[in-house]
């Protein structure tokens, strides 16, 4: 309802607005708001199910490897181009288990893997292999 009021005039929601809204919904822990948000943004011509930034928000709020694998499959299926943040989250959550898997996923999704991204990704792989106390 507040979103409807906020965008009732000439203001038009965009991908940033949508991403921040979904982040706030996930942070609040109120999952009942999820579907109304999806419906609202779809009514404004934005589709959260095709937004890599919304998937990044979901990944940053989950600890589930299974959820990460589902999102990775969805990104592949929709032919979305994952960002560096997406790749880091997929590695952190264990959806991508090796640098070879990461390279295959990047090639399949045409993700840009810069040499500046590689040290951070290697750190994530290494951190996952360390025993947790």
mmCIF file of N, CA and C in Angstrom, residues 40-120:
data_model
loop_
_atom_site.group_PDB
_atom_site.id
_atom_site.type_symbol
_atom_site.label_atom_id
_atom_site.label_comp_id
_atom_site.label_asym_id
_atom_site.label_seq_id
_atom_site.Cartn_x
_atom_site.Cartn_y
_atom_site.Cartn_z
ATOM 1 N N UNK A 40 3.162 -6.092 -7.320
ATOM 2 C CA UNK A 40 3.265 -4.649 -7.513
ATOM 3 C C UNK A 40 4.273 -4.323 -8.609
ATOM 4 N N UNK A 41 5.467 -4.886 -8.526
ATOM 5 C CA UNK A 41 6.490 -4.541 -9.517
ATOM 6 C C UNK A 41 6.132 -5.066 -10.903
ATOM 7 N N UNK A 42 5.489 -6.215 -10.966
ATOM 8 C CA UNK A 42 5.038 -6.711 -12.271
ATOM 9 C C UNK A 42 3.988 -5.774 -12.865
ATOM 10 N N UNK A 43 3.128 -5.212 -12.024
ATOM 11 C CA UNK A 43 2.112 -4.271 -12.510
ATOM 12 C C UNK A 43 2.747 -2.991 -13.040
ATOM 13 N N UNK A 44 3.980 -2.716 -12.616
ATOM 14 C CA UNK A 44 4.712 -1.534 -13.080
ATOM 15 C C UNK A 44 5.677 -1.861 -14.219
ATOM 16 N N UNK A 45 5.597 -3.104 -14.722
ATOM 17 C CA UNK A 45 6.418 -3.481 -15.865
ATOM 18 C C UNK A 45 7.797 -4.030 -15.515
ATOM 19 N N UNK A 46 8.028 -4.315 -14.244
ATOM 20 C CA UNK A 46 9.311 -4.891 -13.825
ATOM 21 C C UNK A 46 9.067 -6.328 -13.372
ATOM 22 N N UNK A 47 9.937 -7.228 -13.762
ATOM 23 C CA UNK A 47 9.752 -8.633 -13.388
ATOM 24 C C UNK A 47 10.890 -9.079 -12.483
ATOM 25 N N UNK A 48 10.602 -9.215 -11.178
ATOM 26 C CA UNK A 48 11.652 -9.630 -10.236
ATOM 27 C C UNK A 48 12.270 -10.984 -10.585
ATOM 28 N N UNK A 49 11.518 -11.850 -11.248
ATOM 29 C CA UNK A 49 12.047 -13.188 -11.549
ATOM 30 C C UNK A 49 13.100 -13.162 -12.647
ATOM 31 N N UNK A 50 13.279 -12.037 -13.301
ATOM 32 C CA UNK A 50 14.311 -11.936 -14.338
ATOM 33 C C UNK A 50 15.389 -10.913 -13.967
ATOM 34 N N UNK A 51 15.473 -10.593 -12.680
ATOM 35 C CA UNK A 51 16.436 -9.587 -12.230
ATOM 36 C C UNK A 51 17.579 -10.240 -11.448
ATOM 37 N N UNK A 52 18.778 -10.149 -11.999
ATOM 38 C CA UNK A 52 19.946 -10.694 -11.304
ATOM 39 C C UNK A 52 20.126 -9.995 -9.962
ATOM 40 N N UNK A 53 19.827 -8.703 -9.883
ATOM 41 C CA UNK A 53 20.018 -7.990 -8.615
ATOM 42 C C UNK A 53 19.057 -8.497 -7.542
ATOM 43 N N UNK A 54 17.854 -8.884 -7.917
ATOM 44 C CA UNK A 54 16.937 -9.471 -6.934
ATOM 45 C C UNK A 54 17.475 -10.836 -6.490
ATOM 46 N N UNK A 55 18.008 -11.611 -7.435
ATOM 47 C CA UNK A 55 18.611 -12.893 -7.057
ATOM 48 C C UNK A 55 19.815 -12.675 -6.123
ATOM 49 N N UNK A 56 20.582 -11.609 -6.343
ATOM 50 C CA UNK A 56 21.697 -11.293 -5.450
ATOM 51 C C UNK A 56 21.198 -11.048 -4.028
ATOM 52 N N UNK A 57 20.084 -10.316 -3.917
ATOM 53 C CA UNK A 57 19.502 -10.032 -2.600
ATOM 54 C C UNK A 57 19.083 -11.336 -1.927
ATOM 55 N N UNK A 58 18.427 -12.205 -2.679
ATOM 56 C CA UNK A 58 17.987 -13.484 -2.115
ATOM 57 C C UNK A 58 19.206 -14.287 -1.650
ATOM 58 N N UNK A 59 20.235 -14.342 -2.485
ATOM 59 C CA UNK A 59 21.452 -15.084 -2.124
ATOM 60 C C UNK A 59 22.122 -14.506 -0.876
ATOM 61 N N UNK A 60 22.107 -13.192 -0.748
ATOM 62 C CA UNK A 60 22.773 -12.583 0.404
ATOM 63 C C UNK A 60 21.998 -12.825 1.702
ATOM 64 N N UNK A 61 20.732 -13.210 1.596
ATOM 65 C CA UNK A 61 19.916 -13.457 2.787
ATOM 66 C C UNK A 61 19.748 -14.945 3.100
ATOM 67 N N UNK A 62 20.377 -15.806 2.336
ATOM 68 C CA UNK A 62 20.198 -17.233 2.582
ATOM 69 C C UNK A 62 21.495 -17.889 3.040
ATOM 70 N N UNK A 63 21.355 -18.968 3.745
ATOM 71 C CA UNK A 63 22.504 -19.795 4.114
ATOM 72 C C UNK A 63 22.378 -21.166 3.460
ATOM 73 N N UNK A 64 21.367 -21.311 2.614
ATOM 74 C CA UNK A 64 21.034 -22.611 2.039
ATOM 75 C C UNK A 64 21.764 -22.863 0.725
ATOM 76 N N UNK A 65 22.543 -23.936 0.705
ATOM 77 C CA UNK A 65 23.204 -24.347 -0.537
ATOM 78 C C UNK A 65 22.151 -24.713 -1.569
ATOM 79 N N UNK A 66 21.095 -25.405 -1.133
ATOM 80 C CA UNK A 66 20.033 -25.826 -2.050
ATOM 81 C C UNK A 66 19.376 -24.620 -2.727
ATOM 82 N N UNK A 67 19.101 -23.564 -1.961
ATOM 83 C CA UNK A 67 18.503 -22.352 -2.527
ATOM 84 C C UNK A 67 19.470 -21.721 -3.541
ATOM 85 N N UNK A 68 20.753 -21.732 -3.217
ATOM 86 C CA UNK A 68 21.754 -21.172 -4.133
ATOM 87 C C UNK A 68 21.794 -21.956 -5.437
ATOM 88 N N UNK A 69 21.712 -23.277 -5.336
ATOM 89 C CA UNK A 69 21.714 -24.120 -6.547
ATOM 90 C C UNK A 69 20.459 -23.840 -7.373
ATOM 91 N N UNK A 70 19.307 -23.680 -6.713
ATOM 92 C CA UNK A 70 18.062 -23.360 -7.426
ATOM 93 C C UNK A 70 18.191 -22.037 -8.169
ATOM 94 N N UNK A 71 18.759 -21.037 -7.508
ATOM 95 C CA UNK A 71 18.928 -19.723 -8.138
ATOM 96 C C UNK A 71 19.929 -19.817 -9.282
ATOM 97 N N UNK A 72 21.003 -20.558 -9.089
ATOM 98 C CA UNK A 72 21.997 -20.741 -10.157
ATOM 99 C C UNK A 72 21.335 -21.377 -11.385
ATOM 100 N N UNK A 73 20.512 -22.396 -11.150
ATOM 101 C CA UNK A 73 19.805 -23.046 -12.258
ATOM 102 C C UNK A 73 18.847 -22.076 -12.940
ATOM 103 N N UNK A 74 18.177 -21.236 -12.152
ATOM 104 C CA UNK A 74 17.229 -20.261 -12.703
ATOM 105 C C UNK A 74 17.975 -19.234 -13.564
ATOM 106 N N UNK A 75 19.113 -18.779 -13.080
ATOM 107 C CA UNK A 75 19.928 -17.819 -13.841
ATOM 108 C C UNK A 75 20.344 -18.436 -15.172
ATOM 109 N N UNK A 76 20.770 -19.691 -15.129
ATOM 110 C CA UNK A 76 21.181 -20.397 -16.342
ATOM 111 C C UNK A 76 19.988 -20.558 -17.285
ATOM 112 N N UNK A 77 18.855 -20.991 -16.731
ATOM 113 C CA UNK A 77 17.646 -21.237 -17.528
ATOM 114 C C UNK A 77 17.137 -19.963 -18.208
ATOM 115 N N UNK A 78 17.151 -18.844 -17.470
ATOM 116 C CA UNK A 78 16.651 -17.577 -18.018
ATOM 117 C C UNK A 78 17.696 -16.838 -18.849
ATOM 118 N N UNK A 79 18.902 -17.430 -18.925
ATOM 119 C CA UNK A 79 20.008 -16.826 -19.671
ATOM 120 C C UNK A 79 20.325 -15.408 -19.161
ATOM 121 N N UNK A 80 20.298 -15.270 -17.819
ATOM 122 C CA UNK A 80 20.658 -14.002 -17.202
ATOM 123 C C UNK A 80 22.176 -13.934 -17.068
ATOM 124 N N UNK A 81 22.692 -12.739 -16.997
ATOM 125 C CA UNK A 81 24.136 -12.548 -16.880
ATOM 126 C C UNK A 81 24.462 -12.222 -15.421
ATOM 127 N N UNK A 82 25.045 -13.185 -14.690
ATOM 128 C CA UNK A 82 25.346 -12.941 -13.280
ATOM 129 C C UNK A 82 26.468 -11.929 -13.089
ATOM 130 N N UNK A 83 26.367 -11.191 -11.997
ATOM 131 C CA UNK A 83 27.396 -10.203 -11.670
ATOM 132 C C UNK A 83 28.473 -10.846 -10.801
ATOM 133 N N UNK A 84 29.499 -10.082 -10.508
ATOM 134 C CA UNK A 84 30.566 -10.552 -9.621
ATOM 135 C C UNK A 84 29.982 -10.920 -8.256
ATOM 136 N N UNK A 85 29.032 -10.130 -7.758
ATOM 137 C CA UNK A 85 28.393 -10.403 -6.460
ATOM 138 C C UNK A 85 27.654 -11.737 -6.521
ATOM 139 N N UNK A 86 26.958 -11.990 -7.624
ATOM 140 C CA UNK A 86 26.250 -13.264 -7.790
ATOM 141 C C UNK A 86 27.241 -14.411 -7.711
ATOM 142 N N UNK A 87 28.336 -14.296 -8.436
ATOM 143 C CA UNK A 87 29.347 -15.360 -8.447
ATOM 144 C C UNK A 87 29.918 -15.585 -7.048
ATOM 145 N N UNK A 88 30.227 -14.496 -6.334
ATOM 146 C CA UNK A 88 30.767 -14.614 -4.975
ATOM 147 C C UNK A 88 29.770 -15.341 -4.069
ATOM 148 N N UNK A 89 28.487 -14.991 -4.165
ATOM 149 C CA UNK A 89 27.472 -15.635 -3.327
ATOM 150 C C UNK A 89 27.322 -17.113 -3.681
ATOM 151 N N UNK A 90 27.359 -17.434 -4.961
ATOM 152 C CA UNK A 90 27.233 -18.840 -5.370
ATOM 153 C C UNK A 90 28.420 -19.663 -4.866
ATOM 154 N N UNK A 91 29.596 -19.078 -4.866
ATOM 155 C CA UNK A 91 30.772 -19.764 -4.325
ATOM 156 C C UNK A 91 30.644 -19.883 -2.806
ATOM 157 N N UNK A 92 30.288 -18.783 -2.145
ATOM 158 C CA UNK A 92 30.171 -18.765 -0.678
ATOM 159 C C UNK A 92 29.185 -19.812 -0.181
ATOM 160 N N UNK A 93 28.088 -19.989 -0.907
ATOM 161 C CA UNK A 93 27.043 -20.921 -0.473
ATOM 162 C C UNK A 93 27.275 -22.358 -0.951
ATOM 163 N N UNK A 94 28.311 -22.563 -1.755
ATOM 164 C CA UNK A 94 28.653 -23.920 -2.169
ATOM 165 C C UNK A 94 27.938 -24.407 -3.419
ATOM 166 N N UNK A 95 27.285 -23.506 -4.151
ATOM 167 C CA UNK A 95 26.639 -23.910 -5.407
ATOM 168 C C UNK A 95 27.692 -24.152 -6.488
ATOM 169 N N UNK A 96 28.779 -23.415 -6.412
ATOM 170 C CA UNK A 96 29.928 -23.630 -7.297
ATOM 171 C C UNK A 96 31.069 -24.113 -6.422
ATOM 172 N N UNK A 97 31.571 -25.312 -6.690
ATOM 173 C CA UNK A 97 32.533 -25.941 -5.784
ATOM 174 C C UNK A 97 33.981 -25.912 -6.248
ATOM 175 N N UNK A 98 34.219 -25.449 -7.446
ATOM 176 C CA UNK A 98 35.601 -25.404 -7.924
ATOM 177 C C UNK A 98 35.736 -24.272 -8.931
ATOM 178 N N UNK A 99 36.981 -23.904 -9.173
ATOM 179 C CA UNK A 99 37.218 -22.855 -10.157
ATOM 180 C C UNK A 99 36.789 -23.329 -11.545
ATOM 181 N N UNK A 100 36.924 -24.622 -11.815
ATOM 182 C CA UNK A 100 36.496 -25.175 -13.109
ATOM 183 C C UNK A 100 34.974 -25.028 -13.266
ATOM 184 N N UNK A 101 34.218 -25.319 -12.210
ATOM 185 C CA UNK A 101 32.755 -25.139 -12.258
ATOM 186 C C UNK A 101 32.406 -23.675 -12.473
ATOM 187 N N UNK A 102 33.117 -22.795 -11.784
ATOM 188 C CA UNK A 102 32.892 -21.361 -11.924
ATOM 189 C C UNK A 102 33.126 -20.926 -13.373
ATOM 190 N N UNK A 103 34.229 -21.378 -13.962
ATOM 191 C CA UNK A 103 34.532 -21.010 -15.351
ATOM 192 C C UNK A 103 33.459 -21.522 -16.309
ATOM 193 N N UNK A 104 32.992 -22.759 -16.104
ATOM 194 C CA UNK A 104 31.929 -23.311 -16.959
ATOM 195 C C UNK A 104 30.643 -22.487 -16.829
ATOM 196 N N UNK A 105 30.285 -22.142 -15.591
ATOM 197 C CA UNK A 105 29.077 -21.352 -15.349
ATOM 198 C C UNK A 105 29.205 -19.980 -16.011
ATOM 199 N N UNK A 106 30.374 -19.361 -15.887
ATOM 200 C CA UNK A 106 30.599 -18.051 -16.505
ATOM 201 C C UNK A 106 30.505 -18.136 -18.025
ATOM 202 N N UNK A 107 31.072 -19.189 -18.593
ATOM 203 C CA UNK A 107 31.027 -19.358 -20.044
ATOM 204 C C UNK A 107 29.582 -19.564 -20.503
ATOM 205 N N UNK A 108 28.841 -20.413 -19.774
ATOM 206 C CA UNK A 108 27.454 -20.728 -20.133
ATOM 207 C C UNK A 108 26.556 -19.488 -20.036
ATOM 208 N N UNK A 109 26.785 -18.653 -19.015
ATOM 209 C CA UNK A 109 25.923 -17.485 -18.787
ATOM 210 C C UNK A 109 26.514 -16.201 -19.362
ATOM 211 N N UNK A 110 27.672 -16.312 -19.978
ATOM 212 C CA UNK A 110 28.376 -15.156 -20.534
ATOM 213 C C UNK A 110 28.681 -14.100 -19.468
ATOM 214 N N UNK A 111 28.933 -14.582 -18.252
ATOM 215 C CA UNK A 111 29.302 -13.681 -17.157
ATOM 216 C C UNK A 111 30.701 -13.152 -17.391
ATOM 217 N N UNK A 112 30.903 -11.923 -17.045
ATOM 218 C CA UNK A 112 32.213 -11.310 -17.195
ATOM 219 C C UNK A 112 33.053 -11.669 -15.974
ATOM 220 N N UNK A 113 34.151 -12.335 -16.194
ATOM 221 C CA UNK A 113 35.050 -12.716 -15.114
ATOM 222 C C UNK A 113 36.373 -11.994 -15.344
ATOM 223 N N UNK A 114 36.524 -10.903 -14.658
ATOM 224 C CA UNK A 114 37.718 -10.088 -14.812
ATOM 225 C C UNK A 114 38.854 -10.647 -13.949
ATOM 226 N N UNK A 115 40.071 -10.346 -14.332
ATOM 227 C CA UNK A 115 41.206 -10.797 -13.520
ATOM 228 C C UNK A 115 41.149 -10.168 -12.131
ATOM 229 N N UNK A 116 40.492 -9.025 -11.993
ATOM 230 C CA UNK A 116 40.375 -8.403 -10.663
ATOM 231 C C UNK A 116 39.376 -9.151 -9.779
ATOM 232 N N UNK A 117 38.484 -9.953 -10.376
ATOM 233 C CA UNK A 117 37.516 -10.735 -9.596
ATOM 234 C C UNK A 117 38.148 -12.003 -9.022
ATOM 235 N N UNK A 118 39.146 -12.518 -9.697
ATOM 236 C CA UNK A 118 39.685 -13.842 -9.375
ATOM 237 C C UNK A 118 40.249 -13.942 -7.951
ATOM 238 N N UNK A 119 41.030 -12.976 -7.459
ATOM 239 C CA UNK A 119 41.534 -13.126 -6.085
ATOM 240 C C UNK A 119 40.419 -13.272 -5.043
ATOM 241 N N UNK A 120 39.361 -12.476 -5.161
ATOM 242 C CA UNK A 120 38.250 -12.568 -4.220
ATOM 243 C C UNK A 120 37.537 -13.906 -4.302
#
